């Protein structure tokens, strides 16, 4: 590095929001911002309400996944259940609701694991991860037009799928790495 | 599940692209699509050229990170170096270029690790992860207006930061979990 920067130099300051788009569902914001060297630039990003992901532990070392078609990538993904936070909802409530709606389970305990940022370059989304234990099947009620196939895998099978590049969804991969640490008593 | 679906039921078929936005930088596409039950809906997503992330191994178990301000979340993130694929560029070339531009290193070997999808719900981005070994400092040349602070951490320190929710960027977290498996000779 020719010049050493301090953290203060990294900060970008908003001048004005110059556009907001909301074509159908995705909200996008365009800001004029000023860098620490007084240079001006544009920052554009997707606005997201946040989401919750659930690690549904059927029994120790055995988890419930869903298969879902993801249109932007035109392929079916193997994922852990997750969903967007509704307005005014706490993320743990989202986790309970999505576990019930997507796969039809209630949980005796819903434990906070961590929060992750999937798209820091052009989005403000945060995903809160919860570990659901003591599951009870009560019947599901997926959203209209939401097609899912549930699938049970052991952690070992799932980790093998990560290794073989078959589970590539970041939220699912991270949840599995964390679950492995938790199961081993490391975290 | 009241009704059992097969993988065929998950697939969504494009009817037409009904809008494309490109306000400043982010490209967004809105498609009318048909579900397997013939219901019609809208799918909207960000178009992304893909990216490459580099795990720069300074020495065994010691990696080079960058601190960067991420405007959408208004905070400084500790990340591994990464950047968007230029038009016509192979992802391994992107990895080499970004390693050189962002932190000023060349690598003797650049090994493919895996590819991940950060935002399957509303974007087509894929991030290819490479492990860079045999590093040599040759001087950096970051993009105009790109402010970075390099920071060296051991894998142990970095994993501790994940555990304490201090590294939340998904691509960085996943690269570290993979690197830990590789170092342990497991993957």
Coordinates of C-alpha atoms in Angstrom, one line a residue:
Chain A
X1 CA 0.0 0.0 0.0
X2 CA 1.5 3.3 -1.0
X3 CA -0.7 5.2 1.5
X4 CA -1.8 3.8 4.8
X5 CA -5.5 4.4 5.5
X6 CA -7.2 4.6 8.9
X7 CA -10.8 3.4 9.4
X8 CA -12.0 7.0 9.2
X9 CA -10.8 7.1 5.5
X10 CA -13.0 4.1 4.6
X11 CA -16.3 5.8 5.6
X12 CA -18.6 7.1 2.9
X13 CA -21.1 9.8 3.6
X14 CA -24.5 10.2 2.0
X15 CA -25.1 13.4 0.1
X16 CA -28.6 12.5 -1.1
X17 CA -30.9 9.7 -2.3
X18 CA -31.3 10.4 -5.9
X19 CA -33.5 7.6 -7.0
X20 CA -35.7 4.8 -5.6
X21 CA -37.0 2.0 -7.8
X22 CA -39.7 -0.5 -6.9
X23 CA -40.5 -2.1 -10.2
X24 CA -42.6 -4.9 -8.8
X25 CA -41.1 -6.4 -5.6
X26 CA -37.5 -5.5 -5.3
X27 CA -36.8 -2.1 -3.8
X28 CA -33.6 -0.4 -5.0
X29 CA -32.0 2.8 -3.8
X30 CA -29.5 5.1 -5.5
X31 CA -27.5 7.4 -3.3
X32 CA -25.0 10.1 -4.1
X33 CA -22.1 9.7 -1.6
X34 CA -19.0 11.5 -0.6
X35 CA -15.7 9.6 0.0
X36 CA -13.2 10.6 2.6
X37 CA -11.0 12.2 -0.1
X38 CA -14.1 14.4 -0.9
X39 CA -14.6 12.6 -4.2
X40 CA -18.2 12.0 -5.1
X41 CA -19.7 8.7 -6.3
X42 CA -22.9 6.7 -6.6
X43 CA -23.9 3.8 -4.4
X44 CA -26.8 1.7 -5.5
X45 CA -28.3 -1.2 -3.5
X46 CA -31.3 -3.5 -3.0
X47 CA -33.4 -2.8 0.1
X48 CA -34.3 -5.9 2.0
X49 CA -36.4 -6.5 5.1
X50 CA -34.1 -9.2 6.4
X51 CA -34.7 -12.9 6.7
X52 CA -34.6 -15.8 9.1
X53 CA -33.2 -19.3 8.4
X54 CA -34.1 -22.3 10.5
X55 CA -31.9 -25.4 11.1
X56 CA -34.6 -27.9 11.8
X57 CA -33.1 -30.7 13.8
X58 CA -35.2 -33.8 13.3
X59 CA -32.9 -35.7 15.6
X60 CA -29.3 -35.2 16.6
X61 CA -27.2 -34.9 13.5
X62 CA -30.2 -35.1 11.2
X63 CA -31.8 -32.1 9.5
X64 CA -34.8 -31.2 7.4
X65 CA -34.1 -29.5 4.1
X66 CA -36.3 -28.2 1.3
X67 CA -35.7 -28.4 -2.4
X68 CA -36.8 -25.3 -4.2
X69 CA -36.5 -23.9 -7.8
X70 CA -34.7 -20.6 -7.8
X71 CA -35.7 -18.7 -10.9
X72 CA -32.7 -16.2 -11.1
X73 CA -30.4 -19.2 -11.5
X74 CA -32.8 -21.5 -13.2
X75 CA -32.0 -24.5 -11.0
X76 CA -33.3 -26.4 -8.0
X77 CA -31.5 -25.8 -4.8
X78 CA -31.2 -27.9 -1.6
X79 CA -31.7 -25.4 1.2
X80 CA -32.6 -25.1 4.8
X81 CA -36.0 -23.4 5.3
X82 CA -35.9 -19.6 5.4
X83 CA -38.1 -16.6 4.7
X84 CA -38.4 -12.9 4.7
X85 CA -39.2 -11.0 7.9
X86 CA -42.7 -9.5 7.8
X87 CA -43.2 -5.9 8.8
X88 CA -43.0 -5.4 12.5
X89 CA -42.0 -9.1 13.1
X90 CA -39.1 -10.2 15.3
X91 CA -36.7 -12.6 13.5
X92 CA -37.4 -15.4 15.9
X93 CA -41.1 -15.1 15.1
X94 CA -40.2 -15.3 11.4
X95 CA -38.2 -18.4 12.1
X96 CA -41.2 -20.0 13.9
X97 CA -43.6 -19.0 11.2
X98 CA -41.5 -20.2 8.3
X99 CA -40.8 -23.5 10.0
X100 CA -44.6 -24.0 10.4
X101 CA -45.5 -22.7 6.9
X102 CA -42.7 -24.2 4.8
X103 CA -42.4 -27.7 6.4
X104 CA -45.2 -27.9 8.9
X105 CA -43.2 -28.2 12.2
X106 CA -43.3 -26.4 15.5
X107 CA -40.2 -26.4 17.8
X108 CA -39.8 -26.8 21.5
X109 CA -36.7 -24.6 21.4
X110 CA -35.6 -22.0 18.9
X111 CA -32.0 -20.9 19.6
X112 CA -30.2 -18.0 18.0
X113 CA -27.1 -19.1 16.2
X114 CA -25.7 -16.0 14.3
X115 CA -26.5 -13.4 11.7
X116 CA -24.9 -13.1 8.3
X117 CA -24.8 -10.5 5.5
X118 CA -25.1 -12.2 2.0
X119 CA -24.6 -9.3 -0.3
X120 CA -22.7 -6.5 1.3
X121 CA -21.7 -4.9 -2.0
X122 CA -25.2 -4.1 -3.2
X123 CA -27.8 -5.0 -0.6
X124 CA -28.6 -4.5 3.1
X125 CA -30.0 -7.9 3.7
X126 CA -29.2 -9.7 7.0
X127 CA -30.1 -13.3 7.7
X128 CA -30.6 -14.5 11.2
X129 CA -30.0 -18.2 11.8
X130 CA -31.9 -20.2 14.4
X131 CA -31.5 -23.8 15.5
X132 CA -34.9 -25.5 16.0
X133 CA -35.0 -28.5 18.3
X134 CA -37.8 -30.6 19.7
X135 CA -39.7 -30.6 16.5
X136 CA -43.4 -31.7 16.2
X137 CA -45.2 -32.1 12.9
X138 CA -48.4 -30.2 12.8
X139 CA -49.0 -29.9 9.0
X140 CA -47.8 -27.3 6.6
X141 CA -49.4 -24.4 4.7
X142 CA -47.0 -23.1 2.2
X143 CA -47.7 -19.8 0.4
X144 CA -49.8 -19.9 -2.8
X145 CA -47.4 -20.7 -5.6
X146 CA -44.6 -21.9 -3.3
X147 CA -43.6 -25.3 -4.4
X148 CA -41.2 -27.2 -2.0
X149 CA -40.0 -30.7 -1.6
X150 CA -38.8 -31.6 1.9
X151 CA -35.8 -33.8 2.3
X152 CA -34.1 -35.2 5.4
X153 CA -30.3 -35.5 5.4
X154 CA -27.8 -36.4 8.1
X155 CA -25.2 -33.7 8.8
X156 CA -22.6 -36.0 7.3
X157 CA -24.5 -36.4 4.0
X158 CA -25.0 -32.6 3.9
X159 CA -21.3 -31.8 4.5
X160 CA -20.4 -34.3 1.8
X161 CA -22.8 -32.4 -0.6
X162 CA -21.0 -29.1 0.3
X163 CA -17.6 -30.7 -0.4
X164 CA -18.9 -31.9 -3.8
X165 CA -20.2 -28.5 -4.7
X166 CA -23.8 -29.7 -4.5
X167 CA -25.0 -27.3 -1.8
X168 CA -23.9 -23.9 -2.9
X169 CA -26.5 -21.7 -1.3
X170 CA -24.5 -19.5 1.1
X171 CA -27.0 -19.4 4.0
X172 CA -27.5 -23.1 4.0
X173 CA -23.7 -23.8 3.8
X174 CA -23.0 -21.4 6.7
X175 CA -25.8 -22.9 8.8
X176 CA -24.3 -26.3 8.3
X177 CA -20.8 -25.3 9.2
X178 CA -22.1 -23.7 12.4
X179 CA -24.2 -26.7 13.2
X180 CA -21.2 -28.9 12.8
X181 CA -19.3 -26.8 15.3
X182 CA -22.3 -26.8 17.7
X183 CA -22.7 -30.6 17.5
X184 CA -19.0 -31.1 18.2
X185 CA -19.3 -28.9 21.2
X186 CA -16.8 -26.4 19.8
X187 CA -19.1 -23.4 19.5
Chain B
X1 CA -47.1 -32.0 3.1
X2 CA -50.7 -32.5 1.8
X3 CA -49.4 -33.0 -1.8
X4 CA -46.2 -34.6 -2.7
X5 CA -44.3 -32.7 -5.4
X6 CA -41.7 -34.1 -7.8
X7 CA -38.8 -32.0 -9.0
X8 CA -40.8 -31.3 -12.2
X9 CA -43.4 -29.5 -10.2
X10 CA -40.8 -27.0 -8.9
X11 CA -39.8 -25.7 -12.2
X12 CA -40.8 -22.2 -13.3
X13 CA -41.0 -21.4 -17.0
X14 CA -40.4 -18.0 -18.5
X15 CA -43.2 -16.4 -20.4
X16 CA -41.5 -13.0 -21.1
X17 CA -39.1 -10.5 -19.8
X18 CA -41.4 -7.5 -19.1
X19 CA -38.9 -5.0 -17.8
X20 CA -35.2 -4.3 -17.4
X21 CA -33.8 -1.6 -15.2
X22 CA -30.3 -0.3 -15.2
X23 CA -30.6 2.9 -13.1
X24 CA -26.8 3.5 -12.7
X25 CA -24.9 0.3 -12.1
X26 CA -27.1 -2.5 -10.9
X27 CA -29.0 -4.3 -13.6
X28 CA -32.4 -5.8 -12.8
X29 CA -34.7 -8.0 -14.7
X30 CA -38.5 -8.6 -14.3
X31 CA -39.9 -11.8 -15.9
X32 CA -43.4 -13.1 -16.2
X33 CA -43.2 -16.8 -15.4
X34 CA -45.5 -19.8 -15.3
X35 CA -45.5 -22.3 -12.5
X36 CA -46.1 -26.0 -12.9
X37 CA -49.7 -25.6 -11.9
X38 CA -50.1 -23.1 -14.8
X39 CA -50.4 -20.2 -12.4
X40 CA -48.6 -17.0 -13.5
X41 CA -46.4 -14.9 -11.4
X42 CA -43.5 -12.3 -11.5
X43 CA -39.9 -13.0 -10.8
X44 CA -37.5 -10.1 -10.4
X45 CA -33.8 -10.3 -9.9
X46 CA -30.5 -8.6 -10.0
X47 CA -28.2 -9.5 -12.9
X48 CA -24.6 -9.9 -11.9
X49 CA -21.5 -10.9 -13.9
X50 CA -20.1 -13.1 -11.1
X51 CA -17.2 -12.6 -8.8
X52 CA -14.0 -14.2 -7.6
X53 CA -12.8 -14.3 -4.0
X54 CA -9.2 -15.0 -3.1
X55 CA -7.9 -16.7 0.1
X56 CA -4.4 -15.2 0.2
X57 CA -2.2 -17.5 2.3
X58 CA 0.7 -15.4 3.7
X59 CA 2.0 -18.5 5.3
X60 CA 0.3 -21.7 6.5
X61 CA -2.6 -20.8 8.7
X62 CA -2.2 -17.0 8.2
X63 CA -4.3 -15.0 5.8
X64 CA -4.5 -11.5 4.4
X65 CA -7.8 -9.7 4.8
X66 CA -9.0 -6.3 3.8
X67 CA -11.2 -3.9 5.8
X68 CA -13.7 -2.1 3.6
X69 CA -16.7 0.2 4.1
X70 CA -19.9 -1.2 2.7
X71 CA -22.3 1.5 2.1
X72 CA -25.5 -0.5 1.9
X73 CA -25.0 -1.6 5.5
X74 CA -23.1 1.6 6.6
X75 CA -20.4 -0.4 8.3
X76 CA -16.8 -1.5 7.9
X77 CA -16.4 -5.2 7.0
X78 CA -13.4 -7.5 7.5
X79 CA -13.3 -9.5 4.2
X80 CA -11.1 -11.6 2.0
X81 CA -10.2 -9.8 -1.2
X82 CA -12.8 -10.2 -4.0
X83 CA -14.0 -8.5 -7.1
X84 CA -16.4 -8.7 -10.0
X85 CA -15.5 -10.7 -13.2
X86 CA -14.8 -8.4 -16.1
X87 CA -16.5 -9.1 -19.4
X88 CA -14.8 -12.0 -21.2
X89 CA -12.5 -12.7 -18.2
X90 CA -12.1 -16.2 -16.7
X91 CA -12.7 -16.3 -12.9
X92 CA -9.2 -17.4 -12.2
X93 CA -7.9 -14.3 -14.1
X94 CA -10.2 -12.2 -12.0
X95 CA -8.8 -13.8 -8.8
X96 CA -5.2 -13.0 -10.0
X97 CA -6.1 -9.4 -11.0
X98 CA -7.9 -8.6 -7.8
X99 CA -5.1 -10.1 -5.6
X100 CA -2.7 -7.8 -7.5
X101 CA -5.0 -4.7 -7.5
X102 CA -6.5 -4.9 -4.0
X103 CA -3.5 -6.0 -2.0
X104 CA -0.6 -6.0 -4.3
X105 CA 0.4 -9.6 -4.4
X106 CA 1.0 -12.2 -7.1
X107 CA 0.6 -15.9 -6.3
X108 CA 2.7 -18.9 -7.3
X109 CA -0.4 -21.1 -7.3
X110 CA -4.1 -20.2 -7.5
X111 CA -6.2 -23.3 -6.7
X112 CA -9.9 -23.5 -7.3
X113 CA -11.8 -24.2 -4.0
X114 CA -15.6 -24.0 -4.7
X115 CA -18.4 -21.8 -6.1
X116 CA -21.2 -20.3 -4.1
X117 CA -24.5 -18.6 -4.7
X118 CA -25.0 -15.6 -2.3
X119 CA -28.5 -14.5 -3.2
X120 CA -30.5 -17.2 -4.9
X121 CA -33.9 -15.5 -4.1
X122 CA -33.3 -12.4 -6.2
X123 CA -30.0 -12.5 -8.0
X124 CA -27.9 -14.7 -10.3
X125 CA -24.5 -14.0 -8.7
X126 CA -22.0 -16.8 -8.4
X127 CA -18.7 -16.3 -6.5
X128 CA -15.8 -18.5 -7.3
X129 CA -13.3 -19.1 -4.5
X130 CA -9.6 -19.6 -5.0
X131 CA -6.7 -20.4 -2.6
X132 CA -3.6 -18.3 -3.4
X133 CA -0.3 -19.7 -2.2
X134 CA 3.3 -18.7 -2.7
X135 CA 2.5 -14.9 -2.4
X136 CA 4.9 -12.2 -3.5
X137 CA 4.4 -8.5 -2.8
X138 CA 4.7 -6.5 -5.9
X139 CA 2.8 -3.3 -5.0
X140 CA -0.9 -2.6 -5.2
X141 CA -3.0 -0.4 -7.5
X142 CA -6.6 -0.2 -6.1
X143 CA -9.3 1.3 -8.2
X144 CA -9.9 5.1 -7.9
X145 CA -12.1 5.7 -4.9
X146 CA -11.5 2.2 -3.5
X147 CA -10.3 2.5 0.1
X148 CA -9.0 -0.6 1.7
X149 CA -7.0 -1.4 4.9
X150 CA -5.1 -4.7 4.7
X151 CA -5.0 -6.9 7.8
X152 CA -3.2 -10.2 8.5
X153 CA -5.0 -12.7 10.8
X154 CA -4.3 -16.3 11.7
X155 CA -7.0 -18.8 10.8
X156 CA -7.5 -19.2 14.6
X157 CA -8.1 -15.5 15.1
X158 CA -10.5 -15.4 12.1
X159 CA -12.5 -18.3 13.3
X160 CA -12.8 -16.7 16.7
X161 CA -14.2 -13.6 14.9
X162 CA -16.8 -15.7 13.1
X163 CA -17.8 -17.3 16.4
X164 CA -18.2 -13.8 18.0
X165 CA -20.3 -12.6 15.1
X166 CA -17.6 -10.2 14.0
X167 CA -17.0 -11.7 10.5
X168 CA -20.5 -11.8 9.0
X169 CA -19.8 -11.4 5.3
X170 CA -20.9 -14.7 3.8
X171 CA -18.2 -15.2 1.2
X172 CA -15.5 -14.6 3.7
X173 CA -17.1 -16.9 6.3
X174 CA -17.5 -19.7 3.8
X175 CA -13.9 -19.3 2.5
X176 CA -12.6 -19.6 6.0
X177 CA -14.7 -22.7 6.8
X178 CA -13.3 -24.3 3.6
X179 CA -9.8 -23.2 4.4
X180 CA -10.0 -24.8 7.8
X181 CA -11.1 -28.1 6.2
X182 CA -8.3 -27.9 3.7
X183 CA -5.6 -27.1 6.4
X184 CA -6.8 -30.1 8.4
X185 CA -6.5 -32.2 5.3
X186 CA -10.2 -33.1 5.5
X187 CA -11.2 -31.6 2.1

